[in-house]
Coordinates of C-alpha atoms in Angstrom, one line a residue:
M16 CA 19.6 11.9 14.7
K17 CA 21.6 15.0 15.4
I18 CA 24.0 16.2 18.8
T19 CA 22.0 18.2 20.9
N20 CA 23.3 19.9 23.9
G21 CA 25.5 16.9 24.4
K22 CA 23.1 14.8 23.7
Y23 CA 22.4 12.4 20.2
T24 CA 19.0 12.9 19.6
L25 CA 16.3 12.0 17.3
T26 CA 13.1 14.4 15.6
G27 CA 11.0 15.8 18.4
G28 CA 14.1 16.1 20.6
V29 CA 13.7 12.6 21.9
D30 CA 17.2 11.9 23.7
V31 CA 18.1 8.2 21.9
L32 CA 20.0 7.5 25.1
S33 CA 17.2 8.1 27.3
L34 CA 15.5 5.0 25.4
T35 CA 18.5 2.2 25.9
E36 CA 17.3 3.2 29.9
K37 CA 14.0 2.9 28.7
Y38 CA 13.9 0.2 27.1
G39 CA 17.0 -1.8 26.8
C40 CA 19.8 -3.2 24.7
P41 CA 19.8 -4.0 22.2
L42 CA 17.4 -2.0 20.4
Y43 CA 15.5 -1.2 17.2
V44 CA 14.9 2.6 17.1
Y45 CA 12.9 3.7 14.2
D46 CA 12.3 7.8 13.3
A47 CA 8.5 8.2 11.5
A48 CA 9.1 11.7 10.8
I49 CA 12.1 10.2 8.4
I50 CA 9.9 7.5 6.8
A51 CA 7.4 10.8 6.0
K52 CA 10.5 13.3 4.7
Q53 CA 11.8 10.1 2.3
Y54 CA 8.0 9.2 1.1
N55 CA 7.0 13.1 0.7
K56 CA 10.1 13.6 -1.7
M57 CA 9.4 10.4 -3.2
K58 CA 5.7 11.5 -4.2
E59 CA 6.7 14.7 -5.1
A60 CA 9.7 13.5 -7.5
F61 CA 7.7 12.1 -10.3
D62 CA 4.9 14.7 -12.1
V63 CA 2.4 12.0 -13.4
P64 CA -1.4 12.2 -13.6
D65 CA -1.6 8.3 -11.7
L66 CA 1.8 7.4 -9.1
K67 CA 1.1 4.8 -6.8
I68 CA 3.9 4.0 -4.1
N69 CA 3.9 0.1 -2.7
Y70 CA 6.4 -0.3 0.2
A71 CA 7.7 -2.9 0.1
C72 CA 7.0 -4.5 3.5
K73 CA 10.3 -7.2 2.9
A74 CA 12.7 -4.1 4.3
L75 CA 11.0 -3.8 7.4
N76 CA 7.8 -5.6 8.5
N77 CA 6.3 -4.7 11.8
I78 CA 2.6 -3.9 12.0
S79 CA 2.5 -0.4 13.8
I80 CA 5.6 0.9 10.6
L81 CA 2.8 -0.6 8.3
K82 CA 0.2 1.2 9.8
Y83 CA 1.7 3.8 9.7
I84 CA 3.4 3.5 6.1
K85 CA -0.2 3.3 5.4
S86 CA -1.4 6.4 6.9
L87 CA 0.8 8.5 4.3
G88 CA -1.1 7.1 1.3
A89 CA 1.3 4.4 0.3
G90 CA 0.4 0.8 -0.9
L91 CA 1.8 -2.6 0.1
D92 CA 4.3 -4.8 -2.3
T93 CA 4.4 -8.5 -0.6
V94 CA 6.5 -11.5 -1.4
S95 CA 5.1 -14.0 0.7
I96 CA 0.8 -15.1 1.3
Q97 CA 2.3 -14.4 5.1
E98 CA 3.2 -10.4 4.5
V99 CA -0.3 -10.3 2.6
L100 CA -1.7 -11.5 5.9
V101 CA -0.3 -8.6 7.7
G102 CA -0.4 -6.7 5.7
L103 CA -4.5 -7.2 5.7
K104 CA -4.1 -7.2 9.4
A105 CA -2.6 -3.4 8.9
G106 CA -5.3 -2.5 7.2
F107 CA -4.4 -2.7 3.9
E108 CA -7.1 -2.8 1.2
P109 CA -6.3 -5.9 -1.0
Q110 CA -6.5 -3.7 -4.1
D111 CA -3.9 -1.6 -2.4
I112 CA -1.6 -4.7 -1.7
I113 CA 0.5 -6.5 -5.0
Y114 CA 2.4 -10.0 -4.1
T115 CA 5.1 -11.0 -6.1
P116 CA 6.4 -13.9 -4.8
N117 CA 9.1 -16.0 -6.5
C118 CA 9.3 -19.9 -6.7
V119 CA 6.5 -20.2 -4.6
S120 CA 4.1 -23.0 -5.2
L121 CA 0.9 -22.8 -6.7
E122 CA -1.3 -23.5 -3.4
E123 CA 0.1 -20.4 -2.3
I124 CA -0.2 -18.8 -5.3
I125 CA -4.0 -19.3 -5.2
E126 CA -4.5 -18.6 -1.2
A127 CA -3.5 -15.1 -2.1
K128 CA -5.9 -14.5 -4.4
K129 CA -8.8 -15.8 -2.4
L130 CA -7.9 -12.8 -0.8
G131 CA -8.4 -10.3 -3.1
V132 CA -5.0 -9.1 -4.2
K133 CA -3.0 -7.9 -7.0
I134 CA -0.8 -10.9 -8.4
N135 CA 2.0 -10.7 -10.0
I136 CA 3.1 -14.0 -11.8
D137 CA 7.4 -14.2 -12.7
N138 CA 7.2 -17.6 -14.3
L139 CA 5.3 -18.9 -17.4
S140 CA 4.3 -22.8 -16.0
I141 CA 2.9 -20.6 -13.2
L142 CA 1.6 -17.9 -15.4
E143 CA -0.1 -21.1 -17.3
E144 CA -1.5 -23.1 -15.0
F145 CA -3.5 -19.9 -12.6
G146 CA -4.6 -19.0 -16.1
H147 CA -6.7 -22.5 -16.4
L148 CA -8.0 -22.0 -13.1
F149 CA -8.7 -18.1 -12.9
P150 CA -8.8 -17.4 -16.7
D151 CA -11.1 -13.6 -14.8
Y152 CA -8.4 -13.0 -12.7
P153 CA -6.5 -10.7 -13.6
V154 CA -2.7 -10.6 -13.5
C155 CA 0.4 -8.7 -14.1
V156 CA 3.2 -10.3 -15.2
R157 CA 6.9 -9.7 -13.8
I158 CA 9.7 -8.9 -16.8
N159 CA 13.1 -10.0 -16.2
P160 CA 14.7 -7.1 -18.9
H161 CA 18.2 -8.5 -19.0
I162 CA 20.1 -5.3 -17.4
L163 CA 22.7 -6.0 -15.2
A164 CA 22.2 -3.0 -11.9
G165 CA 22.6 -2.9 -8.4
G166 CA 24.8 -2.5 -5.7
N167 CA 26.7 -6.2 -6.1
T168 CA 25.3 -9.6 -7.3
K169 CA 23.4 -10.8 -4.3
I170 CA 20.9 -7.6 -5.2
S171 CA 21.2 -7.6 -8.5
V172 CA 18.0 -9.7 -10.3
G173 CA 17.5 -8.3 -13.3
H174 CA 19.8 -10.2 -15.2
I175 CA 20.0 -12.7 -18.0
D176 CA 20.8 -15.3 -15.4
S177 CA 18.7 -14.6 -12.1
K178 CA 15.8 -16.3 -11.5
F179 CA 13.5 -13.6 -11.3
G180 CA 10.8 -12.7 -13.9
I181 CA 9.7 -13.7 -17.6
S182 CA 12.4 -12.9 -20.3
F183 CA 11.6 -10.4 -22.5
H184 CA 12.4 -12.6 -24.8
Q185 CA 9.1 -14.5 -24.2
V186 CA 6.8 -12.5 -24.5
P187 CA 5.4 -14.2 -27.6
L188 CA 4.8 -16.8 -24.7
I189 CA 3.2 -14.9 -22.5
L190 CA 1.0 -14.0 -25.3
R191 CA 0.0 -17.0 -26.2
I192 CA -0.9 -18.1 -22.5
A193 CA -3.2 -15.1 -21.9
K194 CA -4.7 -15.7 -25.5
A195 CA -5.4 -19.5 -24.5
N196 CA -6.5 -18.7 -21.3
H197 CA -8.3 -15.7 -22.3
M198 CA -6.7 -14.0 -19.3
K199 CA -6.5 -10.7 -18.6
I200 CA -3.2 -9.1 -17.9
E201 CA -3.7 -6.1 -16.2
G202 CA 0.4 -5.2 -14.6
V203 CA 3.4 -5.7 -16.4
H204 CA 6.6 -5.3 -13.6
M205 CA 10.1 -5.2 -13.8
H206 CA 12.9 -5.0 -10.8
T207 CA 16.6 -5.2 -12.1
G208 CA 18.4 -4.3 -8.4
S209 CA 19.0 -2.8 -5.4
D210 CA 21.9 0.4 -4.5
I211 CA 21.5 1.8 -8.6
L212 CA 22.3 5.2 -8.9
D213 CA 22.0 5.8 -12.6
A214 CA 18.7 6.9 -13.8
E215 CA 19.1 5.4 -17.5
V216 CA 19.3 1.9 -16.0
F217 CA 15.6 2.6 -15.1
L218 CA 14.8 4.7 -18.3
Q219 CA 16.5 1.6 -19.8
G220 CA 14.0 -0.5 -18.3
A221 CA 11.2 1.7 -19.4
E222 CA 11.6 1.2 -23.3
I223 CA 11.5 -2.6 -23.0
L224 CA 8.3 -1.7 -20.3
F225 CA 7.3 -0.3 -23.3
D226 CA 7.1 -2.4 -26.3
I227 CA 6.3 -4.9 -23.8
A228 CA 2.7 -3.0 -22.6
D229 CA 1.5 -2.5 -26.6
H230 CA 0.8 -6.0 -26.3
F231 CA -1.6 -5.8 -23.7
P232 CA -4.7 -3.5 -24.5
E233 CA -6.1 -4.3 -20.8
L234 CA -3.5 -2.8 -19.2
K235 CA -4.1 -0.6 -16.1
Y236 CA -0.4 0.0 -14.4
L237 CA 3.4 -0.7 -15.2
D238 CA 5.7 -1.0 -12.3
F239 CA 9.2 0.3 -12.8
G240 CA 10.3 -1.7 -8.5
S241 CA 12.6 0.4 -7.4
G242 CA 16.2 -0.1 -5.7
F243 CA 17.5 3.9 -5.4
K244 CA 20.0 4.1 -3.0
V245 CA 20.3 5.9 0.2
P246 CA 23.5 7.2 1.6
Y247 CA 25.7 5.1 4.3
K248 CA 28.5 7.6 4.8
D249 CA 28.2 11.0 6.0
D250 CA 29.4 11.7 2.3
G251 CA 28.0 9.0 0.8
I252 CA 26.4 8.8 -3.0
Q253 CA 22.2 8.4 -3.3
T254 CA 20.1 8.1 -5.9
D255 CA 19.6 10.8 -7.3
I256 CA 15.5 11.1 -7.0
N257 CA 14.6 14.6 -8.7
D258 CA 16.7 13.6 -11.9
L259 CA 14.8 10.2 -11.5
G260 CA 11.6 11.4 -11.5
K261 CA 11.4 14.4 -14.3
K262 CA 13.6 12.0 -16.8
I263 CA 10.6 8.8 -16.4
S264 CA 8.2 11.1 -16.2
K265 CA 8.7 13.0 -19.1
R266 CA 9.0 9.6 -20.8
F267 CA 5.8 7.7 -19.3
K268 CA 3.4 11.0 -20.3
N269 CA 4.8 10.6 -23.0
Y270 CA 4.1 7.4 -24.4
C271 CA 0.8 7.6 -22.2
K272 CA -0.1 10.8 -24.7
A273 CA 1.0 8.9 -28.2
K274 CA -1.1 5.6 -26.9
G275 CA -4.1 7.0 -25.8
R276 CA -4.1 5.6 -22.6
D277 CA -4.5 6.4 -18.9
L278 CA -2.1 3.9 -17.1
T279 CA -0.9 4.0 -13.6
L280 CA 3.1 4.8 -12.7
M281 CA 4.2 2.3 -9.9
F282 CA 7.5 2.1 -8.2
E283 CA 8.0 -0.6 -4.9
P284 CA 11.0 1.2 -2.9
G285 CA 11.3 -0.2 0.8
K286 CA 15.4 0.6 1.8
Y287 CA 14.9 4.1 0.2
L288 CA 12.0 4.5 2.5
V289 CA 13.2 3.2 5.8
S290 CA 16.8 2.6 5.8
E291 CA 17.9 6.3 6.8
S292 CA 14.7 6.3 10.4
G293 CA 16.3 2.8 11.7
F294 CA 19.0 3.1 14.4
F295 CA 19.9 -0.2 16.3
L296 CA 21.5 0.5 19.9
V297 CA 24.3 -2.0 21.3
K298 CA 25.6 -1.7 25.2
T299 CA 29.6 -2.2 24.3
N300 CA 30.8 -5.5 27.1
V301 CA 34.4 -5.4 26.7
V302 CA 37.3 -3.3 25.5
K303 CA 39.6 -5.6 23.5
Q304 CA 43.3 -5.4 22.7
T305 CA 45.7 -7.6 20.9
T306 CA 48.9 -7.5 19.4
S307 CA 47.5 -5.2 16.3
T308 CA 43.8 -4.6 17.4
V309 CA 41.9 -2.8 19.5
F310 CA 38.4 -4.9 19.9
V311 CA 35.4 -3.5 21.1
G312 CA 32.6 -6.8 21.6
V313 CA 29.3 -5.5 22.0
D314 CA 25.5 -7.3 23.1
S315 CA 24.6 -8.2 19.8
G316 CA 25.7 -9.8 16.5
L317 CA 25.1 -11.0 13.2
N318 CA 21.8 -12.8 15.0
H319 CA 20.8 -9.2 14.7
L320 CA 22.2 -7.5 12.3
I321 CA 23.3 -9.9 9.7
R322 CA 24.0 -7.4 6.5
P323 CA 27.8 -6.4 7.7
M324 CA 28.9 -10.3 7.1
F325 CA 26.3 -11.2 4.1
Y326 CA 26.4 -8.0 2.3
D327 CA 29.8 -6.5 3.7
A328 CA 27.5 -3.5 3.5
Y329 CA 28.9 -0.5 5.8
H330 CA 26.9 0.8 8.4
K331 CA 28.2 4.2 10.0
I332 CA 29.3 3.2 14.2
V333 CA 28.9 6.4 16.6
N334 CA 29.6 6.2 20.5
I335 CA 26.5 7.8 21.6
S336 CA 27.5 8.0 25.4
K337 CA 30.8 10.7 23.9
T338 CA 29.8 13.7 21.8
S339 CA 33.4 14.7 22.6
G340 CA 37.1 13.9 23.8
K341 CA 39.2 12.0 22.5
E342 CA 39.2 9.3 19.4
R343 CA 40.2 6.3 18.4
I344 CA 39.7 3.6 15.8
Y345 CA 38.5 0.5 17.0
T346 CA 37.3 -2.9 15.6
V347 CA 33.4 -3.3 16.4
V348 CA 33.0 -7.4 16.9
G349 CA 29.6 -9.2 18.8
Y350 CA 29.1 -11.9 20.7
I351 CA 28.3 -14.7 17.9
C352 CA 30.2 -17.6 18.0
E353 CA 31.5 -16.7 14.3
T354 CA 33.7 -13.9 13.2
D355 CA 30.8 -11.2 13.4
T356 CA 32.7 -8.0 12.5
F357 CA 30.0 -5.1 12.5
G358 CA 33.4 -2.8 11.1
V359 CA 36.9 -2.3 10.9
N360 CA 39.4 0.1 12.3
R361 CA 36.2 2.7 13.1
K362 CA 37.2 5.9 14.3
M363 CA 34.9 6.6 17.9
H364 CA 34.7 8.8 20.8
E365 CA 37.1 6.3 23.4
V366 CA 35.0 3.1 24.0
Q367 CA 34.5 2.0 27.6
D368 CA 32.3 -1.0 28.7
G369 CA 29.0 -0.4 29.5
N370 CA 29.2 2.7 26.7
V371 CA 26.4 2.6 24.2
L372 CA 26.9 2.1 20.4
A373 CA 24.6 3.3 17.5
F374 CA 24.3 2.2 14.0
Y375 CA 23.4 3.8 11.5
N376 CA 20.9 2.8 8.3
A377 CA 19.4 0.1 10.1
G378 CA 15.9 0.8 9.0
A379 CA 16.2 -1.7 6.0
Y380 CA 17.0 -5.7 5.9
C381 CA 18.0 -5.2 9.7
Y382 CA 15.1 -6.9 11.9
T383 CA 13.4 -8.5 9.4
M384 CA 16.7 -10.3 8.9
A385 CA 17.2 -11.3 12.5
S386 CA 17.2 -14.6 13.7
N387 CA 17.6 -16.5 17.4
Y388 CA 21.2 -18.2 16.4
N389 CA 23.2 -19.3 19.3
S390 CA 19.6 -19.0 21.2
R391 CA 19.9 -15.2 21.7
Y392 CA 17.0 -13.3 21.8
R393 CA 16.1 -11.3 19.3
P394 CA 15.9 -7.3 20.4
A395 CA 13.1 -4.8 21.1
E396 CA 11.9 -2.3 18.2
V397 CA 10.4 1.1 19.6
L398 CA 8.7 4.5 16.7
V399 CA 9.6 7.4 17.6
I400 CA 6.2 10.0 17.0
D401 CA 6.0 13.3 16.7
G402 CA 8.4 13.2 20.0
K403 CA 6.8 10.7 21.7
D404 CA 8.8 6.7 21.9
Y405 CA 6.4 3.9 21.9
L406 CA 7.3 0.3 22.4
I407 CA 6.7 -2.0 18.9
R408 CA 7.8 -5.2 19.5
E409 CA 8.7 -6.6 22.9
R410 CA 12.2 -8.0 23.3
E411 CA 12.1 -11.5 23.1
T412 CA 12.0 -13.9 26.4
M413 CA 13.8 -18.0 27.0
E414 CA 10.0 -18.6 26.1
D415 CA 9.6 -17.5 22.9
I416 CA 13.0 -19.2 22.2
M417 CA 11.3 -23.0 23.5
R418 CA 7.7 -21.6 21.9
N419 CA 6.2 -24.8 19.0
Q420 CA 9.6 -27.2 20.1
V421 CA 8.2 -30.1 21.0
E422 CA 10.3 -31.7 24.1
L423 CA 10.1 -35.7 23.6
D424 CA 10.0 -38.0 26.7
I425 CA 11.7 -41.2 25.7
F426 CA 15.4 -41.0 26.4

């Protein structure tokens, strides 16, 4: 989003403020050009014979977003049977969907098997049960590399005490189960966490996967997960994807050449592809001065964007109703009956009731984590493509709040 002729605009010159006049507030808006830029940047960073980028749709799972990302050439990374079903509905072929659940029932995994998608199993008991029932169905195994990485403890998933994956020390048990059931292990997977900056973390994990890969002669792919950091501030740090791509590509090709194997290198970016494409637009309800703080109260809250409260995440906030003039310092808060603070001591052009504020980096883990807390409606979503705006989700109504509730008449 940039300022053009005194207005905040998206790619193609779309006036952001005009979108709120057309669709109302609060509103999620996504710029497709930014998604394409991120996808192409990642694709060009890795120099390997066969690269597969599977979009982690838990980040943003609107079906129109999935169809757009599919058009770029991506596959799909899913974590639930519902995400698998949405992916199929979006047009992804089963072989282009990998299903990586955690702590789900065997019944759900069997349902995924019936749909024909790639299955990534992350615990020994399910691996053994699945192997008993379907020895001929190839699977991937998720390895816990015991690497502590990630932006904070809630998004660090590869450490020794994580619920995710099978410890790399338990590879002999994987081999025993696979051999006893005559199973085909077609992939090995790892994911250490999110917001990872250091390429050495991926290289450290790569060495573990390469050692494990030697044990599986039918292997087709190695999945390195994702976790690339994107900037949340104007001067924010981010993963150097070109440096990472160069180092991983070199090591991967050397391994394949030394072992005489033609393997696919897979990644599953979510935040990296969509975070910067998203903007969350809210309207100011009140500007409230207390003894020490000037609050800006907006028509949204943790029900729509919970990351600042859940992760202490930072989102840049600007007043798009004003692009010049005096600046003041505000604490931006929501309308939920909880302490739902979006940002403390933020400098913005002077805010008045009715002004529209924009939250940056609202493309990943924002709408997908929204709820109806306080019986509030979830907002609409809009996708901007080639200078045109398209409504891709309608704003909820009271009918949506009451749907599936069963009202008893016994009182």
